[in-house]
Amino acid sequence: MNDRVIQILRDAFPQLIEKFFTVTVPLTVLSFTLALLIAVVTAMIQYANVKVLRQLCRVYIWIIRCTPLLVQLYLVFYGLPSLGILLDAFPTAVLVFGINEGAYMAETMRGSLEAVPSGQMEAGYCVGMNYLQIMWHVILPQAFRTAFPSLSNSLISMVKGTSLASVITVTEMFRQAIVINGRVYESLALYSEVALIYLAFCSALTLLQRWSEKKLNAYGGAR
Amino acid sequence: MMLQVNHVHKSFDGSPVLRDISLEVSKGDVIAILGPSGSGKTTLLRCINFLERPDSGTMVFEGKTYDMPTISRADVNAIRRKTAFVFQNYNLFLNKTVLQNVTLGLISGRRMNRVDAEKAARAALERVGMANRTDAFPLQLSGGQQQRVAIARGLAANPDIIYFDEPTSALDPELIGEVLTVMRRLAEDGMTMLVVTHEMEFARNVSNHVVFMDGSRVIEAGPTREFFAHPREERTRSFIRSILERDGKA
């Protein structure tokens, strides 16, 4: 690797990192929070078997899971304006990523809720708690423990998935790399650099997941 | 009279599991509900605490009469707050410590403040001999210990009656004794108890009244001594005989 390339990578690094922390990370955090909210509500509606709403949840999950994320991004950003719905690029990305990942996470949460033994709910009733109190104190914490590895999957996948926002003009880290590359034309080096930053951050998340699971296992005995 | 259920019927998918069951419990009674598997005794207990809704039947609880299939959620909660239920497989809250298992219902269900709740919880755990394990999680305990915590969870709320659904059936034989000892002590303290069980010795020595069920019906009911000394029905006699043979005492 010659000095020029090294200099390019060195110059690019702070710009990439800046975009990473000012765009990629906030985009991930906001989208994931939205997804989690949607997932918990959607899963709880199905778990509680709320009529009509339950069917709506199934339709939502069906449509979202069966259409490509990229198409959803285009549809909202380039398609909806012709209906007079005009959103900025960043909010569009948050909305689409959140709604998209929410559908998958909803299924994770539903499965985890259903995996909590039914006796937990019955015991809650028998000590005088109501449905929401039992959900909050007993069922949801246990479901979250079960869902945790899958939810971590979703988070890690979302960190990298935000690079798709580049196609709707959000200048997150990957788009920043494209922009720089347009000037210096060092695709291999620059995109490797971007990949390494994703790799480093996601590795940290993986370690965080392992550490958290150990903490969560404290009560678990055989869990 | 504390509790009375009259003419309870219940079917699952068209097949009857309870046919015209009636039952009376007075304060201080320890009533053993006996019968072979599938006779409906667990379902009866679950109906009495509304974990299952009967198809028909009425309940009189502490002077008030309720139609069991249509009872309101508020009434169910009010009744449940005066009762406790001990499950066959304990059903301790797996994400809570021993102490939290006992206080949770008091604090969030019964709106007790934390200090009083913990005081009541420790006293209850003391009664079942589990006061030294307050910080353990359920899955760190043996089955017998879990069941004793479950009994403490019920006791802490100072219930008028405790329902036991085969409390020793899931336990290893060497752990059964510790749970039965706790239950016997409760009975001696005058606790009103309705106990579905396969433990003949317990029924014979601790209960004052026996209800024998088979094929979704009550076959025979009466004072314990009479029930074991002079069973009236042939079905009862053969059941007692088979259990005694199982326990190697015939």
Coordinates of C-alpha atoms in Angstrom, one line a residue:
Chain A
M1 CA 0.0 0.0 0.0
N2 CA 1.5 3.3 -1.1
D3 CA 1.8 6.5 0.9
R4 CA -1.0 8.1 -1.1
V5 CA -3.5 5.5 -0.1
I6 CA -2.5 5.6 3.5
Q7 CA -2.9 9.4 3.5
I8 CA -6.4 9.0 1.9
L9 CA -7.5 6.5 4.5
R10 CA -6.1 8.7 7.3
D11 CA -7.9 11.7 6.0
A12 CA -11.1 9.8 5.5
F13 CA -11.1 8.2 8.9
P14 CA -12.3 11.2 11.0
Q15 CA -14.9 12.1 8.4
L16 CA -16.2 8.5 8.4
I17 CA -16.2 8.3 12.2
E18 CA -18.0 11.6 12.4
K19 CA -20.8 10.4 10.1
F20 CA -20.8 7.1 12.0
F21 CA -21.5 8.7 15.3
T22 CA -23.7 11.6 14.1
V23 CA -25.8 9.7 11.6
T24 CA -25.4 6.0 11.6
V25 CA -25.6 5.5 15.4
P26 CA -28.6 7.9 15.9
L27 CA -30.3 6.4 12.9
T28 CA -29.8 2.9 14.4
V29 CA -30.8 3.9 17.9
L30 CA -34.0 5.7 16.8
S31 CA -35.0 3.0 14.4
F32 CA -34.3 0.2 16.9
T33 CA -36.3 2.0 19.6
L34 CA -39.2 2.4 17.2
A35 CA -38.9 -1.2 16.1
L36 CA -38.9 -2.4 19.7
L37 CA -41.9 -0.3 20.6
I38 CA -43.8 -1.7 17.6
A39 CA -42.7 -5.2 18.3
V40 CA -43.8 -5.2 21.9
V41 CA -47.2 -3.7 21.2
T42 CA -47.8 -5.9 18.2
A43 CA -46.7 -9.0 20.1
M44 CA -48.8 -8.1 23.2
I45 CA -51.9 -7.5 21.0
Q46 CA -51.5 -11.0 19.5
Y47 CA -50.7 -12.6 22.9
A48 CA -53.8 -11.1 24.5
N49 CA -55.7 -12.0 21.4
V50 CA -57.4 -8.6 21.0
K51 CA -60.0 -9.0 18.2
V52 CA -59.6 -7.0 15.0
L53 CA -56.3 -5.5 16.1
R54 CA -54.8 -8.9 16.1
Q55 CA -55.8 -9.3 12.4
L56 CA -54.3 -5.9 11.7
C57 CA -51.0 -7.0 13.3
R58 CA -50.9 -10.1 11.1
V59 CA -51.5 -8.1 8.0
Y60 CA -48.7 -5.6 9.0
I61 CA -46.3 -8.4 9.6
W62 CA -47.3 -10.2 6.4
I63 CA -46.8 -7.1 4.1
I64 CA -43.6 -5.9 5.7
R65 CA -41.9 -9.3 5.8
C66 CA -42.9 -10.1 2.2
T67 CA -41.6 -6.9 0.5
P68 CA -38.0 -5.9 0.2
L69 CA -36.6 -3.2 2.5
L70 CA -35.0 -1.4 -0.4
V71 CA -38.4 -1.2 -2.1
Q72 CA -40.0 0.1 1.0
L73 CA -37.4 2.9 1.3
Y74 CA -38.0 3.9 -2.3
L75 CA -41.7 3.7 -2.0
V76 CA -41.8 6.1 1.0
F77 CA -39.2 8.5 -0.1
Y78 CA -39.8 8.7 -3.8
G79 CA -43.3 7.3 -4.1
L80 CA -45.3 9.0 -1.3
P81 CA -44.5 12.6 -2.4
S82 CA -46.9 12.1 -5.3
L83 CA -49.6 11.6 -2.7
G84 CA -48.5 14.8 -1.1
I85 CA -46.7 13.0 1.7
L86 CA -43.2 14.5 1.8
L87 CA -40.8 13.4 4.4
D88 CA -37.1 14.4 4.9
A89 CA -34.6 11.6 4.2
F90 CA -33.6 11.0 7.8
P91 CA -37.1 10.7 9.3
T92 CA -38.0 8.5 6.3
A93 CA -35.1 6.2 7.1
V94 CA -36.0 6.0 10.8
L95 CA -39.6 5.3 10.0
V96 CA -38.9 2.6 7.3
F97 CA -36.2 0.8 9.3
G98 CA -38.3 0.9 12.4
I99 CA -41.4 -0.4 10.8
N100 CA -39.5 -3.0 8.8
E101 CA -37.5 -4.4 11.7
G102 CA -40.5 -4.1 14.0
A103 CA -42.3 -6.8 12.0
Y104 CA -39.5 -9.3 12.5
M105 CA -39.0 -8.4 16.1
A106 CA -42.7 -8.7 16.7
E107 CA -42.5 -12.3 15.8
T108 CA -39.5 -12.8 18.1
M109 CA -41.4 -11.2 20.9
R110 CA -44.6 -13.1 20.3
G111 CA -42.7 -16.4 20.4
S112 CA -41.0 -15.4 23.6
L113 CA -44.2 -14.3 25.3
E114 CA -45.8 -17.6 24.3
A115 CA -42.8 -19.4 25.7
V116 CA -43.4 -18.1 29.2
P117 CA -45.2 -20.9 31.1
S118 CA -49.0 -20.2 31.4
G119 CA -48.7 -20.9 35.2
Q120 CA -46.8 -17.6 35.6
M121 CA -49.9 -15.7 34.5
E122 CA -52.2 -17.9 36.7
A123 CA -50.0 -17.5 39.7
G124 CA -50.1 -13.7 39.2
Y125 CA -53.9 -13.7 39.2
C126 CA -53.9 -15.8 42.3
V127 CA -51.9 -13.3 44.3
G128 CA -54.3 -10.6 43.3
M129 CA -52.5 -8.9 40.4
N130 CA -54.3 -7.7 37.2
Y131 CA -53.3 -8.5 33.7
L132 CA -51.1 -5.5 33.0
Q133 CA -49.4 -5.8 36.4
I134 CA -48.5 -9.5 35.6
M135 CA -47.4 -8.6 32.1
W136 CA -45.1 -5.8 33.5
H137 CA -43.6 -7.6 36.5
V138 CA -43.5 -11.2 35.4
I139 CA -44.3 -12.1 31.8
L140 CA -42.4 -9.3 29.8
P141 CA -39.2 -9.6 31.8
Q142 CA -39.1 -13.3 31.2
A143 CA -40.0 -12.9 27.5
F144 CA -37.3 -10.3 27.1
R145 CA -34.8 -12.7 28.5
T146 CA -35.8 -15.3 26.0
A147 CA -35.9 -12.8 23.1
F148 CA -32.6 -11.2 24.0
P149 CA -30.3 -13.1 21.6
S150 CA -32.7 -12.6 18.7
L151 CA -33.2 -8.9 19.6
S152 CA -29.4 -8.5 19.7
N153 CA -29.3 -10.1 16.2
S154 CA -31.8 -7.4 15.0
L155 CA -29.8 -4.6 16.5
I156 CA -26.5 -5.7 15.0
S157 CA -28.1 -6.3 11.6
M158 CA -29.7 -2.9 11.8
V159 CA -26.4 -1.1 12.4
K160 CA -25.2 -2.4 9.1
G161 CA -28.6 -2.1 7.5
T162 CA -28.6 1.7 7.9
S163 CA -26.1 1.8 5.0
L164 CA -29.1 1.3 2.8
A165 CA -30.3 4.8 3.8
S166 CA -27.5 6.0 1.4
V167 CA -29.9 5.3 -1.5
I168 CA -32.4 7.9 -0.2
T169 CA -29.7 10.6 0.2
V170 CA -29.0 10.1 3.9
T171 CA -25.3 10.8 4.3
E172 CA -24.5 8.2 6.9
M173 CA -21.1 6.6 7.1
F174 CA -21.3 4.5 3.9
R175 CA -22.6 7.4 1.8
Q176 CA -19.8 9.5 3.1
A177 CA -17.3 6.9 1.9
I178 CA -19.0 7.0 -1.5
V179 CA -18.6 10.7 -1.6
I180 CA -15.0 10.6 -0.7
N181 CA -14.4 7.8 -3.2
G182 CA -15.8 10.0 -5.9
R183 CA -13.0 12.4 -5.4
V184 CA -10.0 10.0 -4.8
Y185 CA -11.1 6.8 -6.5
E186 CA -9.8 4.2 -4.1
S187 CA -12.7 1.8 -3.8
L188 CA -10.9 -1.2 -2.3
A189 CA -9.1 0.8 0.4
L190 CA -12.0 3.1 1.3
Y191 CA -14.8 0.4 1.4
S192 CA -12.4 -1.8 3.4
E193 CA -12.0 1.0 5.9
V194 CA -15.8 1.4 6.2
A195 CA -16.2 -2.4 6.6
L196 CA -13.6 -2.4 9.4
I197 CA -15.4 0.3 11.3
Y198 CA -18.7 -1.6 11.0
L199 CA -16.8 -4.8 12.1
A200 CA -15.3 -3.1 15.1
F201 CA -18.5 -1.6 16.3
C202 CA -20.5 -4.7 15.8
S203 CA -17.9 -6.8 17.6
A204 CA -18.2 -4.4 20.5
L205 CA -22.0 -5.0 20.4
T206 CA -21.4 -8.8 20.3
L207 CA -19.3 -8.6 23.5
L208 CA -21.9 -6.4 25.1
Q209 CA -24.5 -9.0 24.3
R210 CA -22.5 -11.8 25.8
W211 CA -21.8 -9.7 29.0
S212 CA -25.5 -8.8 29.3
E213 CA -26.6 -12.4 28.9
K214 CA -24.4 -13.4 31.7
K215 CA -26.0 -10.7 33.9
L216 CA -29.4 -11.7 32.8
N217 CA -28.6 -15.4 33.6
A218 CA -28.1 -14.5 37.2
Y219 CA -31.6 -15.7 38.1
G220 CA -31.7 -18.4 35.6
G221 CA -30.4 -21.6 37.0
A222 CA -31.0 -23.8 34.0
R223 CA -32.1 -21.1 31.7
Chain B
M1 CA -70.1 -21.0 56.4
M2 CA -67.3 -19.6 54.5
L3 CA -67.5 -21.1 51.0
Q4 CA -70.2 -23.0 49.2
V5 CA -70.4 -24.0 45.6
N6 CA -73.6 -25.4 44.2
H7 CA -74.3 -27.5 41.1
V8 CA -71.1 -26.7 39.2
H9 CA -71.0 -28.0 35.7
K10 CA -68.0 -27.8 33.4
S11 CA -67.2 -29.3 30.0
F12 CA -64.1 -29.1 27.8
D13 CA -65.0 -29.3 24.1
G14 CA -68.3 -31.0 24.8
S15 CA -67.0 -33.7 27.2
P16 CA -68.1 -33.1 30.8
V17 CA -65.3 -32.9 33.4
L18 CA -67.5 -31.7 36.3
R19 CA -71.1 -32.9 36.7
D20 CA -73.3 -31.2 39.4
I21 CA -70.6 -30.7 42.0
S22 CA -71.6 -29.1 45.3
L23 CA -69.3 -28.4 48.2
E24 CA -69.3 -26.7 51.5
V25 CA -66.4 -25.3 53.5
S26 CA -66.6 -23.9 57.0
K27 CA -64.0 -21.8 58.8
G28 CA -61.2 -24.0 60.0
D29 CA -62.1 -27.0 57.8
V30 CA -59.4 -29.0 56.1
I31 CA -61.1 -30.7 53.3
A32 CA -59.2 -33.4 51.2
I33 CA -60.5 -33.9 47.7
L34 CA -59.5 -37.4 46.6
G35 CA -60.0 -39.3 43.4
P36 CA -58.2 -41.0 40.5
S37 CA -56.5 -39.0 37.8
G38 CA -59.0 -37.4 35.4
S39 CA -61.8 -37.4 37.9
G40 CA -62.1 -33.6 37.8
K41 CA -60.7 -32.7 41.1
T42 CA -58.1 -30.2 39.8
T43 CA -60.6 -28.7 37.5
L44 CA -63.0 -28.2 40.4
L45 CA -60.3 -26.4 42.4
R46 CA -59.5 -24.2 39.4
C47 CA -63.2 -23.4 38.9
I48 CA -63.5 -22.4 42.5
N49 CA -60.7 -19.9 42.0
F50 CA -62.0 -19.0 38.5
L51 CA -58.9 -20.1 36.7
E52 CA -61.5 -22.0 34.7
R53 CA -65.0 -20.7 34.2
P54 CA -67.7 -23.2 35.0
D55 CA -70.6 -23.6 32.5
S56 CA -73.0 -23.3 35.4
G57 CA -73.1 -23.2 39.1
T58 CA -73.3 -20.7 42.0
M59 CA -70.9 -19.8 44.7
V60 CA -71.5 -18.4 48.1
F61 CA -68.4 -16.7 49.5
E62 CA -68.5 -15.1 52.9
G63 CA -72.2 -14.4 52.7
K64 CA -72.4 -13.2 49.1
T65 CA -73.8 -15.2 46.3
Y66 CA -72.3 -15.2 42.8
D67 CA -73.3 -16.8 39.5
M68 CA -70.1 -18.5 38.5
P69 CA -70.2 -18.3 34.7
T70 CA -71.1 -14.6 34.7
I71 CA -69.2 -13.3 37.8
S72 CA -67.6 -9.9 37.1
R73 CA -63.8 -9.5 37.0
A74 CA -63.9 -7.2 40.0
D75 CA -65.7 -9.8 42.1
V76 CA -63.2 -12.5 41.0
N77 CA -60.4 -10.2 42.0
A78 CA -62.0 -9.4 45.3
I79 CA -62.5 -13.1 46.1
R80 CA -59.0 -14.0 45.0
R81 CA -57.6 -11.4 47.3
K82 CA -59.1 -13.4 50.2
T83 CA -57.8 -16.7 49.0
A84 CA -54.5 -18.3 48.0
F85 CA -53.7 -21.0 45.5
V86 CA -50.8 -23.4 45.7
F87 CA -50.1 -25.1 42.3
Q88 CA -48.8 -28.6 41.7
N89 CA -45.7 -27.2 39.9
Y90 CA -45.3 -24.2 42.3
N91 CA -45.4 -21.5 39.6
L92 CA -43.1 -19.2 41.4
F93 CA -42.2 -16.1 39.4
L94 CA -39.0 -17.2 37.8
N95 CA -37.6 -13.7 37.4
K96 CA -38.1 -12.8 41.0
T97 CA -36.2 -13.7 44.2
V98 CA -37.8 -15.7 47.0
L99 CA -38.6 -12.5 48.9
Q100 CA -39.9 -10.7 45.8
N101 CA -42.1 -13.7 45.0
V102 CA -43.9 -13.2 48.2
T103 CA -44.0 -9.4 48.2
L104 CA -45.0 -8.8 44.6
G105 CA -48.6 -9.7 45.1
L106 CA -48.8 -7.7 48.3
I107 CA -47.3 -4.6 46.8
S108 CA -48.7 -4.5 43.3
G109 CA -51.9 -6.5 43.7
R110 CA -52.9 -5.5 47.2
R111 CA -51.3 -2.0 47.3
M112 CA -49.4 -2.7 50.5
N113 CA -46.3 -0.5 51.1
R114 CA -42.9 -2.1 50.7
V115 CA -41.9 -2.1 54.4
D116 CA -45.1 -3.8 55.5
A117 CA -45.0 -6.2 52.6
E118 CA -41.5 -7.3 53.4
K119 CA -42.3 -7.7 57.0
A120 CA -45.3 -9.9 56.2
A121 CA -43.2 -11.8 53.6
R122 CA -40.4 -12.5 56.1
A123 CA -42.9 -13.7 58.7
A124 CA -44.6 -16.0 56.1
L125 CA -41.2 -17.4 55.0
E126 CA -40.3 -18.0 58.6
R127 CA -43.4 -20.1 59.0
V128 CA -42.4 -22.4 56.1
G129 CA -38.8 -22.5 57.1
M130 CA -37.5 -20.5 54.1
A131 CA -36.5 -17.3 55.8
N132 CA -32.8 -18.0 55.2
R133 CA -33.1 -18.1 51.4
T134 CA -34.8 -14.8 50.7
D135 CA -32.4 -13.8 48.0
A136 CA -32.3 -17.0 46.1
F137 CA -34.1 -17.4 42.7
P138 CA -36.7 -20.1 42.3
L139 CA -34.6 -22.3 40.0
Q140 CA -31.8 -22.3 42.6
L141 CA -34.1 -24.2 45.0
S142 CA -35.3 -27.7 45.3
G143 CA -38.9 -28.6 44.4
G144 CA -39.8 -28.9 48.1
Q145 CA -38.2 -25.5 48.9
Q146 CA -40.0 -23.9 45.9
Q147 CA -43.3 -25.3 47.1
R148 CA -42.8 -24.0 50.6
V149 CA -42.0 -20.5 49.1
A150 CA -45.2 -20.9 47.1
I151 CA -47.1 -21.6 50.3
A152 CA -45.5 -18.6 52.0
R153 CA -46.6 -16.5 49.0
G154 CA -50.1 -17.5 49.7
L155 CA -49.9 -17.1 53.4
A156 CA -48.4 -13.6 53.4
A157 CA -51.6 -12.1 52.3
N158 CA -53.4 -13.6 55.3
P159 CA -56.0 -15.4 53.2
D160 CA -59.3 -16.8 54.6
I161 CA -58.7 -20.1 52.7
I162 CA -55.9 -21.7 50.9
Y163 CA -56.4 -24.0 47.9
F164 CA -53.8 -26.7 47.3
D165 CA -53.7 -28.4 43.9
E166 CA -51.8 -31.7 44.3
P167 CA -49.0 -29.8 46.1
T168 CA -46.7 -32.8 46.5
S169 CA -47.3 -34.6 43.2
A170 CA -44.4 -33.0 41.3
L171 CA -41.9 -33.6 44.1
D172 CA -39.3 -36.3 44.6
P173 CA -40.4 -38.7 47.3
E174 CA -37.8 -37.4 49.8
L175 CA -39.1 -33.8 49.5
I176 CA -42.7 -34.6 50.0
G177 CA -42.4 -34.7 53.8
E178 CA -41.2 -31.1 54.3
V179 CA -44.2 -29.8 52.4
L180 CA -46.7 -31.9 54.2
T181 CA -45.2 -30.9 57.5
V182 CA -45.7 -27.2 56.6
M183 CA -49.3 -28.0 55.6
R184 CA -50.0 -30.0 58.7
R185 CA -48.8 -27.1 60.9
L186 CA -51.0 -24.7 59.0
A187 CA -54.0 -27.0 59.7
E188 CA -53.1 -27.1 63.3
D189 CA -53.0 -23.3 63.4
G190 CA -56.6 -23.3 62.2
M191 CA -56.1 -22.4 58.5
T192 CA -59.0 -23.3 56.3
M193 CA -57.7 -25.5 53.5
L194 CA -59.1 -27.2 50.4
V195 CA -56.6 -29.8 49.3
V196 CA -56.6 -31.9 46.2
T197 CA -54.2 -34.7 47.0
H198 CA -53.0 -38.3 46.5
E199 CA -51.5 -38.4 49.9
M200 CA -53.8 -40.7 51.8
E201 CA -51.9 -40.4 55.1
F202 CA -52.3 -36.6 54.9
A203 CA -56.0 -36.9 54.1
R204 CA -56.5 -39.4 56.9
N205 CA -54.5 -37.7 59.6
V206 CA -55.0 -34.0 58.8
S207 CA -58.3 -33.4 57.0
N208 CA -61.6 -33.3 58.9
H209 CA -63.6 -33.9 55.8
V210 CA -63.1 -35.9 52.6
V211 CA -64.7 -35.5 49.2
F212 CA -64.2 -38.4 46.8
M213 CA -64.6 -37.8 43.1
D214 CA -64.6 -40.1 40.2
G215 CA -65.9 -39.7 36.6
S216 CA -66.6 -36.0 37.0
R217 CA -68.9 -36.5 40.0
V218 CA -68.7 -36.5 43.7
I219 CA -69.1 -40.2 44.6
E220 CA -69.0 -39.8 48.4
A221 CA -68.3 -37.0 50.9
G222 CA -68.2 -37.0 54.7
P223 CA -66.2 -36.7 57.8
T224 CA -62.7 -38.2 57.4
R225 CA -62.9 -40.8 60.1
E226 CA -66.2 -42.2 58.8
F227 CA -65.0 -42.0 55.2
F228 CA -62.0 -44.2 55.8
A229 CA -63.7 -46.5 58.4
H230 CA -67.0 -47.1 56.7
P231 CA -66.9 -46.1 53.0
R232 CA -70.4 -46.4 51.7
E233 CA -69.8 -46.8 48.0
E234 CA -68.1 -49.7 46.4
R235 CA -66.1 -47.3 44.1
T236 CA -64.7 -45.6 47.2
R237 CA -63.7 -48.9 48.8
S238 CA -61.8 -50.0 45.7
F239 CA -60.1 -46.7 45.4
I240 CA -58.9 -46.7 49.0
R241 CA -57.8 -50.3 48.6
S242 CA -55.8 -49.5 45.5
I243 CA -54.1 -46.5 47.0
L244 CA -53.2 -48.5 50.2
E245 CA -51.7 -51.2 48.0
R246 CA -49.7 -48.6 46.1
D247 CA -48.4 -47.3 49.4
G248 CA -47.6 -50.9 50.5
K249 CA -49.9 -50.7 53.5
A250 CA -52.5 -53.3 52.6

